[in-house]
Amino acid sequence: MRSVRARAAIGATLVVAVALVAAGLAVLLVLRANLIDQADLQAEVAAREVAGQLATGTPYDELELDDEEDHPVQVTDEEGRVVIVSKDLRAVTGTGTSGVTPVPSASAGASPSPGEGDGGDGDDDDSADDDDDGSRPGRSEVSSDDPDFSDGTATVDRTTADYRFAAVEATTSDGVTLTVYAGAPLAAEQEAVNTVRGAMLTGLPLLLVVVAGVTWLVTRRALRPVEGIRREMAAITASEDLARRVPEPGSRDEIAALARTTNETLTVLEASVERQRRFVADASHELRSPIASLRTQLEVAEAHPELLDLPGAVADTVRLQVLAADLLLLARLDAGEKPGSATVELGALVREEASQRTGDRIAVSVEAPEGGAFEVSGSRGQLSRVVGNLLDNAQRHAEGSVAVSVAADGRGVRVEVRDDGAGVPEDERERIFERFVRLDDARSRDDGGAGLGLAIARDVASRHGGTLTVHSAAEGGAAFRLWLPRSA
């Protein structure tokens, strides 16, 4: 049961078994009902034929009981006494009587006939008088009501079999009500039902075996690519080689989609691991330089205190502090830190950030109208970091002017930081947002940047549902445009 193939085969077999058993029972019930209806019809026809003869006054010994072996007949009077039976009928059950021997005739030596009875109480004269004055006109009929049906057995010429009996009432011309029981054999019904049941009991196990086998083979064939994917994934885990890929079947089914998704996941995982390795290597390199410089200055100061470069040591310490803060923020972002849902007014944030930059070599020109509807949702600290990083970048590359503006842009707010520097080549406008990436121009004039500011800015913008792009500014330099969706 641990195998998917086994569970699928067993499940399919059970479902088919239940369906076939239900269908088989339904077929048997319908077949038996139809055959019993046919037997009822035959028994009713035979009973009405005999009842019709009795109603027309046919004497008992002159009744035509055709096919007595297939349709045994028994006639009873109003008191339930048997008055007529088929010639070879020896015993019968299911007709409500315990015997098959007809009652003796009322007049010795005379043939029994409708209307003749016991009459042993001296009523013959009264009957004759009634006949003479015509006060009892004869009326004979066969009941038109639906007959009563019952199951029973009959022994005809020492052969006992099951029968279906129909009971039909007939009234003779003398006003005597008789009940005619005629039977129809159930042998054909029983034989047909037994034959169908035997065929089902024989074919059902074979069909279930075929269903189980076919399900097993089809499932095995369908899951074969999954086993190949599993083996390759196990090999990738063991070798830690994320460059390998699982085999993709040529089909267009769910298994092929699973293989493609797995390979896409491996591609993303490989890129993530490679980016992490590159990040660790670049971070180590960036940390090594200020740490080595600071150590050298401290060692020189220890040997020659008069040569201590205190401003340089402070600058290196500040650079280390900034780099550590950037690395910590990137680690939090990579860990999936949520930006928050506080309402931030970008106009006020930009004016506040620009007012605090008193040590910049170029004054920042701010175009942020007060009272504007520039509210966005997110983290005020992270958004302030984005604006600060963009202004730091503009300060490093500007020749003489740095400007920042805030404006509504569709359903969002646009913050644009411009400078009059050399700008960013078009083919480098995406690369500059990668981590630890600095163009040659930036390296020649670097004043402590590690190439993380723009990467952090774009990552924060993306996590706030916005974008950060670079374009050419009207002043001739670069224009960084931060777009964020407006708060609801």
XYZ file of N, CA and C in Angstrom, residues 9 12 19 53 63-64 139 184 218 233 251 298 315 318 331 386 399 410 435 456:
60
model
N -4.264 0.815 -8.258
C -4.849 -0.443 -8.736
C -5.948 -0.920 -7.801
N -9.008 1.506 -8.055
C -9.767 1.312 -9.293
C -10.524 -0.012 -9.262
N -19.264 -0.940 -8.696
C -20.132 -0.594 -9.828
C -20.693 -1.833 -10.510
N -65.203 -20.360 -18.788
C -65.989 -21.570 -19.007
C -66.967 -21.803 -17.858
N -64.900 -29.262 -18.541
C -63.986 -28.117 -18.668
C -62.767 -28.504 -19.487
N -62.342 -27.590 -20.334
C -61.128 -27.798 -21.138
C -59.937 -27.182 -20.391
N -77.306 -14.845 -13.352
C -76.355 -13.820 -13.820
C -74.958 -14.361 -13.623
N -48.390 -20.768 -13.520
C -47.432 -20.701 -14.622
C -46.063 -21.088 -14.072
N -0.688 0.892 -16.441
C -0.823 2.279 -16.886
C -0.214 3.232 -15.866
N 16.897 14.191 -8.799
C 16.891 15.105 -7.665
C 17.737 14.562 -6.517
N 6.005 14.218 -23.376
C 4.555 14.393 -23.317
C 4.205 15.793 -22.823
N 46.137 52.006 12.793
C 46.284 51.778 14.225
C 47.669 51.238 14.577
N 37.049 57.971 9.064
C 36.388 57.731 7.769
C 36.253 56.239 7.493
N 33.537 54.869 9.723
C 32.207 55.219 9.204
C 31.865 54.357 8.004
N 20.231 41.579 4.202
C 19.920 40.274 4.810
C 18.462 40.227 5.248
N 15.743 54.763 0.793
C 15.767 54.817 -0.674
C 16.084 56.240 -1.144
N 27.834 67.492 -11.225
C 28.837 68.530 -11.453
C 28.529 69.780 -10.655
N -0.441 59.159 -12.260
C -1.493 58.164 -12.388
C -2.061 57.793 -11.028
N 24.082 44.180 -7.084
C 24.836 44.409 -5.854
C 26.341 44.460 -6.131
N 19.883 48.270 -2.998
C 18.954 48.349 -1.871
C 17.728 49.165 -2.253
